[in-house]
PDB file of C-alpha atoms in Angstrom:
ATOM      1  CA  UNK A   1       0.000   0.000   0.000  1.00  0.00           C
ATOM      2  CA  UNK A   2       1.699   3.135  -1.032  1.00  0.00           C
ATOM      3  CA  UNK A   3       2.129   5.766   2.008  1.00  0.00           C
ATOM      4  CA  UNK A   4       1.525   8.953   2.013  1.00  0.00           C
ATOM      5  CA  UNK A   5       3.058  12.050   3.823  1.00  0.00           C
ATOM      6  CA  UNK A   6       1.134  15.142   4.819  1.00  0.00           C
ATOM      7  CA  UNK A   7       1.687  18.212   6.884  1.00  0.00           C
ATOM      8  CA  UNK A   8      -0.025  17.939  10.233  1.00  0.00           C
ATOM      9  CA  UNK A   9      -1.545  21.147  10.222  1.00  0.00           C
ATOM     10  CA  UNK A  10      -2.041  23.992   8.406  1.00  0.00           C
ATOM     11  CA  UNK A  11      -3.813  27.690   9.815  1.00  0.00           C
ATOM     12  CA  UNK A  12      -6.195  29.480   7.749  1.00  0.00           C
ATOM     13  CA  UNK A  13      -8.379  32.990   7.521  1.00  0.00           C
ATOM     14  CA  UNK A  14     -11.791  33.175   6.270  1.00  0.00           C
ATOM     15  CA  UNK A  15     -12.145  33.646   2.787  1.00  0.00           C
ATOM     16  CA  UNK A  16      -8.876  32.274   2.119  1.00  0.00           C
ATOM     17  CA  UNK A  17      -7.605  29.471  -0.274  1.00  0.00           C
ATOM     18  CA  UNK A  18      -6.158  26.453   1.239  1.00  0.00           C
ATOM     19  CA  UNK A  19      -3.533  23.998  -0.467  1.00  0.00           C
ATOM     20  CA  UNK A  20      -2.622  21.216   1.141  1.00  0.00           C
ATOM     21  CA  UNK A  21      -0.209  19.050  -0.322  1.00  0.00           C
ATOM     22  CA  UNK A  22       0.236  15.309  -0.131  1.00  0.00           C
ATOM     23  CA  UNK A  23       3.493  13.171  -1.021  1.00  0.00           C
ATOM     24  CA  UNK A  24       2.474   9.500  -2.303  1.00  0.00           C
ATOM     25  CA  UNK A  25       5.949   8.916  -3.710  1.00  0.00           C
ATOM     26  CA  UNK A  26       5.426   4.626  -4.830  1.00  0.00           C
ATOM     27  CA  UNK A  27       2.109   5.135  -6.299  1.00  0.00           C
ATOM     28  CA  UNK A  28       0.674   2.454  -7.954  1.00  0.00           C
ATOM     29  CA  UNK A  29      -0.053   2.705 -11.422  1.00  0.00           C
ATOM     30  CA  UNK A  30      -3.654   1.369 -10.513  1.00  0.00           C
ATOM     31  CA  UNK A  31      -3.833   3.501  -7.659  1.00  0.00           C
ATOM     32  CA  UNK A  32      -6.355   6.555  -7.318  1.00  0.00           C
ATOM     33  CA  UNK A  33      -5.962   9.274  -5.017  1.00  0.00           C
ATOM     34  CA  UNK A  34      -8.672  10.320  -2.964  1.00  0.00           C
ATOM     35  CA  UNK A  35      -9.165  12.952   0.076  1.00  0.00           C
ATOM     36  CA  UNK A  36     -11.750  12.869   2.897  1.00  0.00           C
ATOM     37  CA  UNK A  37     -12.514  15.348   5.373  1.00  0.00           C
ATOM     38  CA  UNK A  38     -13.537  14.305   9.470  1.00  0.00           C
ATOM     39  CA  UNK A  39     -14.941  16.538  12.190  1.00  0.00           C
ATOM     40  CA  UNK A  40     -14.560  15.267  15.626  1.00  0.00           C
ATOM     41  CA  UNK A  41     -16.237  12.429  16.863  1.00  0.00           C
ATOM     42  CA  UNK A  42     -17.825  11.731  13.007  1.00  0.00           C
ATOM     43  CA  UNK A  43     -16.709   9.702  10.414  1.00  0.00           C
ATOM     44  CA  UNK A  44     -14.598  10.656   7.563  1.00  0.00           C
ATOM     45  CA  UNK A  45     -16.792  12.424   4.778  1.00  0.00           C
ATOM     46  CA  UNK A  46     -15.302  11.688   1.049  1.00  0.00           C
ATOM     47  CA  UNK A  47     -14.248  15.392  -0.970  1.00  0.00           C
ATOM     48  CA  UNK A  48     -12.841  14.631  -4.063  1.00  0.00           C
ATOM     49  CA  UNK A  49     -11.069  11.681  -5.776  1.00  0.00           C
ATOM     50  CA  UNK A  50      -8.287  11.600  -8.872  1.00  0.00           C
ATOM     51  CA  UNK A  51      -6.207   9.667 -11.016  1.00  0.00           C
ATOM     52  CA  UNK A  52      -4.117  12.351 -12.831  1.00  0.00           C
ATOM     53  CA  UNK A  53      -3.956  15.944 -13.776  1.00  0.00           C
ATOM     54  CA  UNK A  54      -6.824  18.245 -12.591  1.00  0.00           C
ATOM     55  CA  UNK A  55     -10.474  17.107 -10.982  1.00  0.00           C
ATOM     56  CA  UNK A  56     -12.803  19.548  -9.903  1.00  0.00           C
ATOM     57  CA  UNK A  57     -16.201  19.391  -7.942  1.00  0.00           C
ATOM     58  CA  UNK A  58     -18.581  21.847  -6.172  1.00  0.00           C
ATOM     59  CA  UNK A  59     -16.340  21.912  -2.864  1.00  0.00           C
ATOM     60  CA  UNK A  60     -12.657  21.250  -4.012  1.00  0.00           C
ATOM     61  CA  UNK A  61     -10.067  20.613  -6.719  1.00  0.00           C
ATOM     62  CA  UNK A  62      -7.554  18.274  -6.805  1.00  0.00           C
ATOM     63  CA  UNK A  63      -4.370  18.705  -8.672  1.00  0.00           C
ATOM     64  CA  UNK A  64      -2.257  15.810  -9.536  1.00  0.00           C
ATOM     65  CA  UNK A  65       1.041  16.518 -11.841  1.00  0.00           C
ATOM     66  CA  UNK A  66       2.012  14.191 -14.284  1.00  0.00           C
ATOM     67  CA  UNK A  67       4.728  11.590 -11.856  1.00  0.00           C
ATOM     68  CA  UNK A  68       2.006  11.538  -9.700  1.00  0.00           C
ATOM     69  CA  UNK A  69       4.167  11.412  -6.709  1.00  0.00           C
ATOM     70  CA  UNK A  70       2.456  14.221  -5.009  1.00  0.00           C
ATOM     71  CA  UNK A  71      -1.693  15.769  -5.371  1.00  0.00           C
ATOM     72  CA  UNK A  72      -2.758  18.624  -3.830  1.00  0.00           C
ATOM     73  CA  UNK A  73      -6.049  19.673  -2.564  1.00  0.00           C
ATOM     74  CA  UNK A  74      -7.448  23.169  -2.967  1.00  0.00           C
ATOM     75  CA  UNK A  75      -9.974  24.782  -1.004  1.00  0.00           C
ATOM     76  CA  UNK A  76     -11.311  28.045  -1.934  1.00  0.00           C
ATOM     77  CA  UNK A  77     -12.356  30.626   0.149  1.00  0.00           C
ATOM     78  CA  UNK A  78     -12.604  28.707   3.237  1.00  0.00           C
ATOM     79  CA  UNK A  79     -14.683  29.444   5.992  1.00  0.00           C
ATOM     80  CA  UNK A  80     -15.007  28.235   9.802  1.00  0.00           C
ATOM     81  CA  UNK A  81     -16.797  25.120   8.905  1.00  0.00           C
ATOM     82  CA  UNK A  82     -14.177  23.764   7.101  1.00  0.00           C
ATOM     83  CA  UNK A  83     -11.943  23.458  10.008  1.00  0.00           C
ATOM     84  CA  UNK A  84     -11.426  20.056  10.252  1.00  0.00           C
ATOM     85  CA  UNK A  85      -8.849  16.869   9.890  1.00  0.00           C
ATOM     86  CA  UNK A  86      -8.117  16.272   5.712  1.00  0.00           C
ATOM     87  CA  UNK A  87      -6.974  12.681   5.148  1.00  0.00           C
ATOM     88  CA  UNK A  88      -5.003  11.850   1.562  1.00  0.00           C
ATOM     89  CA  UNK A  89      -5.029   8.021   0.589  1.00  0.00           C
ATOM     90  CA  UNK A  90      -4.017   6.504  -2.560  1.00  0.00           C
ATOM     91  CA  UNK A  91      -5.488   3.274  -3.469  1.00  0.00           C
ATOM     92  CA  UNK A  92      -6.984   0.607  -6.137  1.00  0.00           C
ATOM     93  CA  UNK A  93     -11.187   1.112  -6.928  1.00  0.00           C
ATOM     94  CA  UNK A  94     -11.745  -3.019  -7.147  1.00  0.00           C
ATOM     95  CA  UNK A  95     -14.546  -3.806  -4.855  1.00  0.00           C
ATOM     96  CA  UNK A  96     -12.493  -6.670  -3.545  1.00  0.00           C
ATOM     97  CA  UNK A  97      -9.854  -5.967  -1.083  1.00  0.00           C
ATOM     98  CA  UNK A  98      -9.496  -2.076  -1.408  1.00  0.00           C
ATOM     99  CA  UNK A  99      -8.129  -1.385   2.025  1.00  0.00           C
ATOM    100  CA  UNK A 100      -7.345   1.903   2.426  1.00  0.00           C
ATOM    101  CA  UNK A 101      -4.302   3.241   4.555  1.00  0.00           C
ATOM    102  CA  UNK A 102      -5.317   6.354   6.398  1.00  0.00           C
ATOM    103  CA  UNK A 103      -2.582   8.684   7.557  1.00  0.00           C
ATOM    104  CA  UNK A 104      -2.686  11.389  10.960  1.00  0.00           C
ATOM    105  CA  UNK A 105      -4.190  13.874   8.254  1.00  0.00           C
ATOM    106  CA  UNK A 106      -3.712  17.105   8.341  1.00  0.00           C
ATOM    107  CA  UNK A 107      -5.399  19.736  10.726  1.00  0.00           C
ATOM    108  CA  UNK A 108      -6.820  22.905   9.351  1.00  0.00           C
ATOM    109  CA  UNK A 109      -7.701  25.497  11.590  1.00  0.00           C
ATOM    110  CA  UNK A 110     -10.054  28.356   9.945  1.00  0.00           C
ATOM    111  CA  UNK A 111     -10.156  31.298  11.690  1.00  0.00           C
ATOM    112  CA  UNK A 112     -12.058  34.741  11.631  1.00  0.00           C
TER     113      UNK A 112
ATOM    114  CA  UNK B   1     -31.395   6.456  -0.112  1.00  0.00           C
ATOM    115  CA  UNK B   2     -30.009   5.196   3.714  1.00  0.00           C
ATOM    116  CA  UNK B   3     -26.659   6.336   4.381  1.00  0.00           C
ATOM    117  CA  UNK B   4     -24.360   3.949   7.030  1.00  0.00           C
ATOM    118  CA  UNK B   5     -26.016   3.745  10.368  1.00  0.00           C
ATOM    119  CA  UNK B   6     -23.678   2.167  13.309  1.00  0.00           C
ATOM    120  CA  UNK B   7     -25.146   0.945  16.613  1.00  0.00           C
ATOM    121  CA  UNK B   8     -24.533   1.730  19.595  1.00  0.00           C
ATOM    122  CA  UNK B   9     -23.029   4.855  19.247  1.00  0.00           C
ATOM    123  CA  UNK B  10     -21.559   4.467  22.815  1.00  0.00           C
ATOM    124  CA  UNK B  11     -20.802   1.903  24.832  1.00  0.00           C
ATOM    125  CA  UNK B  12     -18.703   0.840  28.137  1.00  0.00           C
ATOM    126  CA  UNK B  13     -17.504  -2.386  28.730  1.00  0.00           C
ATOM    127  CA  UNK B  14     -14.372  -3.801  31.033  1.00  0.00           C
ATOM    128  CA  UNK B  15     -11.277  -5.861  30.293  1.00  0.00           C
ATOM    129  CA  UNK B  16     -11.523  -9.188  29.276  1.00  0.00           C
ATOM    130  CA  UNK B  17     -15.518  -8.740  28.311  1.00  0.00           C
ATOM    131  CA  UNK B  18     -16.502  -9.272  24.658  1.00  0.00           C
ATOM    132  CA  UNK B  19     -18.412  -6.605  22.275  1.00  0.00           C
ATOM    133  CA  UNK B  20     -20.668  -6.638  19.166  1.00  0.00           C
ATOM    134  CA  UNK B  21     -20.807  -3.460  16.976  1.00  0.00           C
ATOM    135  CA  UNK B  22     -23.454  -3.472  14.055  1.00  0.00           C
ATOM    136  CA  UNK B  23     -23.654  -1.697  11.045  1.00  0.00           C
ATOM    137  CA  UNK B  24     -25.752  -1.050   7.936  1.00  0.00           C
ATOM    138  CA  UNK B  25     -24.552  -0.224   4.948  1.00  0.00           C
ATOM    139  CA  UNK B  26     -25.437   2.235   2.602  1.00  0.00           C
ATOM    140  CA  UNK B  27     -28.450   0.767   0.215  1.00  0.00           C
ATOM    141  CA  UNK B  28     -26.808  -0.722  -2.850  1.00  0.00           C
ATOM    142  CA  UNK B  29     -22.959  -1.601  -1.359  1.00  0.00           C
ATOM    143  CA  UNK B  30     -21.817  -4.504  -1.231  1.00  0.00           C
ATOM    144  CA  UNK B  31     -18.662  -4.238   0.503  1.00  0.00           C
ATOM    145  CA  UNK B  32     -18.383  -2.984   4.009  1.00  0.00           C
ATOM    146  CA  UNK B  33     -15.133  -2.168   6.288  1.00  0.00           C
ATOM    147  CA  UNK B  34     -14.176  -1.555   9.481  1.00  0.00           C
ATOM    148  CA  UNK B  35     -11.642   0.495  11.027  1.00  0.00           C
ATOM    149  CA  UNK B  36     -10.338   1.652  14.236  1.00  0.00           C
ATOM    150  CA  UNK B  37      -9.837   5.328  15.056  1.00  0.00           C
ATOM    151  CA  UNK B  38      -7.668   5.912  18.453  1.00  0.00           C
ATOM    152  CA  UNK B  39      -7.783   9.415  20.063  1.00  0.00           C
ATOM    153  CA  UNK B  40      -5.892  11.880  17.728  1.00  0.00           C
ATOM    154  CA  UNK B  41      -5.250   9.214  14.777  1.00  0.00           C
ATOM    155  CA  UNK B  42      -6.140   8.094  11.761  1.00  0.00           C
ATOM    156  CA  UNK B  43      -8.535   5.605  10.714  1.00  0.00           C
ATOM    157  CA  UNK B  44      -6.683   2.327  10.890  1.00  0.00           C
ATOM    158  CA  UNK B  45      -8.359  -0.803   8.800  1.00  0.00           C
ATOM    159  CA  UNK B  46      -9.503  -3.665  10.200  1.00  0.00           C
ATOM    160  CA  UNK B  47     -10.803  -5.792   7.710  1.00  0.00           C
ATOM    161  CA  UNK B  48     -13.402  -5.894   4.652  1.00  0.00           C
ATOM    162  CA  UNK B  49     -16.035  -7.769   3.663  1.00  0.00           C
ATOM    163  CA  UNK B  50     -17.340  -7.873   0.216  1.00  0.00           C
ATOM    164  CA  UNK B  51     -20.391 -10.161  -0.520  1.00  0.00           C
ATOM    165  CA  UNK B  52     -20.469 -11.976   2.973  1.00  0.00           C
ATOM    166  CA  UNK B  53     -16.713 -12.941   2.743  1.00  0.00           C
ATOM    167  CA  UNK B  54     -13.563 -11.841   4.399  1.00  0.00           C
ATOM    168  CA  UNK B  55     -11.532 -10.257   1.557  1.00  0.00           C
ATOM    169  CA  UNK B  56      -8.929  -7.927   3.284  1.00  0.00           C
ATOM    170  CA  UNK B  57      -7.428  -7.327   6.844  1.00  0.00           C
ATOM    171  CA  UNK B  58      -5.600  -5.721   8.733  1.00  0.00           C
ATOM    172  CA  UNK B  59      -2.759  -6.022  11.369  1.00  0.00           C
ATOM    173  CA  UNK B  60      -5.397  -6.848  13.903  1.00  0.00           C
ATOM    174  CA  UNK B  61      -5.593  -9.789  16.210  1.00  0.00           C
ATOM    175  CA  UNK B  62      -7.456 -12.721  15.659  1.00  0.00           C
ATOM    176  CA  UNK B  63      -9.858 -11.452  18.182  1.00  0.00           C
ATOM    177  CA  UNK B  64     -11.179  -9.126  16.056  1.00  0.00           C
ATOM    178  CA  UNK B  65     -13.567 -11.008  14.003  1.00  0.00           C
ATOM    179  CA  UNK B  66     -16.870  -9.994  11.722  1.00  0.00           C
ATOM    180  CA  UNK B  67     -20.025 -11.233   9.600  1.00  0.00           C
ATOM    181  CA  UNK B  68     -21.580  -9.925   6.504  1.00  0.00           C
ATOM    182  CA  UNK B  69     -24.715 -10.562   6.531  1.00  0.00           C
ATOM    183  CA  UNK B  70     -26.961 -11.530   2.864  1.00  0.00           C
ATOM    184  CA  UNK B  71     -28.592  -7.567   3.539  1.00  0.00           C
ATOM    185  CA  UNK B  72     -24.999  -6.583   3.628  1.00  0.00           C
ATOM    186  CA  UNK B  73     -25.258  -5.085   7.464  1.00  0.00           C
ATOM    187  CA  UNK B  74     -22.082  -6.696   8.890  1.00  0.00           C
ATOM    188  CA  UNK B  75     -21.051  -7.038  12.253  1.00  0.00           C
ATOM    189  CA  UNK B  76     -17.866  -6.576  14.380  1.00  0.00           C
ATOM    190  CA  UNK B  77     -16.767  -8.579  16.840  1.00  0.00           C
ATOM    191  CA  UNK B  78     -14.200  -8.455  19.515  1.00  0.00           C
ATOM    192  CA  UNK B  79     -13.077 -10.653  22.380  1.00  0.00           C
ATOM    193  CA  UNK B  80     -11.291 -10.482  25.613  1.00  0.00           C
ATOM    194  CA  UNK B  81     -11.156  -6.470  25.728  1.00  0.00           C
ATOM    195  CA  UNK B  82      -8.127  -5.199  26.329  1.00  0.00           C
ATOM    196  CA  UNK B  83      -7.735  -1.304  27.576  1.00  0.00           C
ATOM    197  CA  UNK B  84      -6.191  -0.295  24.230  1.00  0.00           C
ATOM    198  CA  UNK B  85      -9.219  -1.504  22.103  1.00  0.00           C
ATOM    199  CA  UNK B  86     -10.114   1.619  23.620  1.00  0.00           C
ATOM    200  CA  UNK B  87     -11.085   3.776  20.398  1.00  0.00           C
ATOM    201  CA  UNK B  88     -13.897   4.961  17.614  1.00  0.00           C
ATOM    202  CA  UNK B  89     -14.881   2.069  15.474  1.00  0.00           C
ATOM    203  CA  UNK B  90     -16.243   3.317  12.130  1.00  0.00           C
ATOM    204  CA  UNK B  91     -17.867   0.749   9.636  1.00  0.00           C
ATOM    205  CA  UNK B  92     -17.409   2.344   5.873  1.00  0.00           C
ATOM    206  CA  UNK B  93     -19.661   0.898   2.747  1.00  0.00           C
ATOM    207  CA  UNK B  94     -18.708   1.258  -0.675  1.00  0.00           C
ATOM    208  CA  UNK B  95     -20.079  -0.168  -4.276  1.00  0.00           C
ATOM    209  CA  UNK B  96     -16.875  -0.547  -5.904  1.00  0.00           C
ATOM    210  CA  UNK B  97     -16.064   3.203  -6.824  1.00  0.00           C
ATOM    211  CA  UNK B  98     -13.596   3.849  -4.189  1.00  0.00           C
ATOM    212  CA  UNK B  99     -15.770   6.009  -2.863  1.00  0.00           C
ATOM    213  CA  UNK B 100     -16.371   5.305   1.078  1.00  0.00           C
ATOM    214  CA  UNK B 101     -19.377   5.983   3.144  1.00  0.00           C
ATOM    215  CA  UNK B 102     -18.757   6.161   6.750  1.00  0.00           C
ATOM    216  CA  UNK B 103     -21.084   5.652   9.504  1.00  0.00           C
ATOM    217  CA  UNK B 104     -21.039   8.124  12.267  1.00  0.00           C
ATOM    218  CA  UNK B 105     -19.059   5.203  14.201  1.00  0.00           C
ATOM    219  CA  UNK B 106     -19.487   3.663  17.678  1.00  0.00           C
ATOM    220  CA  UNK B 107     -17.211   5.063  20.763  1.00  0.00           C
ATOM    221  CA  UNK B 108     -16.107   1.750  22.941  1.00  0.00           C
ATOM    222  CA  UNK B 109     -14.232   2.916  26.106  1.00  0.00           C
ATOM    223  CA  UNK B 110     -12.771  -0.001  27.992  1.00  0.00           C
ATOM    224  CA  UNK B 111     -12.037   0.102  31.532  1.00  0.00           C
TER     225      UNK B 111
END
């Protein structure tokens, strides 16, 4: 399962735009890179999910370059709601056996 | 459609005592994992179950065990509690996307 590296947290305003970067450096050709967010005591909620270049949805983007060694998630114009733990994983999509390896995910912190 | 519903959300049980978390999956998935969340961690998986057989675990002891059932609700089971099974247990279903849908998990404290 290919590991992936994150910063623990990150601080943020209001309004702002948040990148946070994740290192998956043995990737799996089959692999697909996906990000979930958690609030306390909840489970993890799904965001976005990629296998290369650029995905885009109503709450996120997700940038992947072309080694796909790295993806980064972008948040726009944050607010205090989206304080919260963000979780990269990089895994297969078979049904059978897709365990995924969650990481300590990294902490935003919103703030006015 | 039902999202993932876990029961109970809480519970308290003491060393050596045995526990059965239950969960429903999301109408329409037929695979369904569990995974352990310790204070301040990540999720960590347990195992998966994808059409009422074991298809993927974790490094977790034989104690931990689980059913699928033909509804695709699946249970986990552990035995002889120790105080480090201490933790949030979240049951995720899935249809094959790689898409997860967690439940809202079930808090076991073990004293």
């Amino acid at each position: 399962l290919a590991k992936t590296t994150q910063p623990i947290s990150m601080d943020s305003y209001e309004g702002q735009e948040v990148n946070i970067t994740c290192s998956h450096n043995n990737i799996a050709t089959n692999d697909y890179i996906t990000w979930y967010q958690q609030f306390p005591s909840q489970g993890p909620r799904f965001i976005i999910q990629g296998y290369k270049t650029k995905v885009t949805n109503e709450v996120a983007s997700l940038f992947i370059p072309a080694d796909r060694k790295s993806s980064t998630l972008s948040l726009p114009r944050v607010s205090l709601s989206d304080t919260a733990v963000y979780y990269c994983l990089v895994g297969g999509l078979t049904g059978g056996g897709n365990k995924l390896t969650f990481g300590t995910g990294t902490q935003l912190k919103v703030e006015l | 459609e039902t999202g993932v519903t876990q029961s109970p959300t809480h519970l308290i049980k003491t060393r050596g005592q045995q526990v059965t978390l239950r969960c429903s999956s999301q109408s329409g998935h037929n695979t369904v994992s569990w995974y352990q969340q310790a204070l301040g961690q990540g999720p960590q998986f347990i195992f998966q179950y994808y059409r009422e057989e074991e298809n993927g675990r974790g490094n977790f002891p034989p104690r931990f065990s689980g059913l699928q059932f033909p509804n695709y609700s699946s249970e986990l089971n552990v035995n002889a509690l120790e105080l480090d099974d201490s933790a949030l247990y979240l049951c995720a279903s899935s249809s094959g996307t790689g898409e997860l849908f967690f439940g809202e998990g079930s808090r076991l404290t073990v004293l």
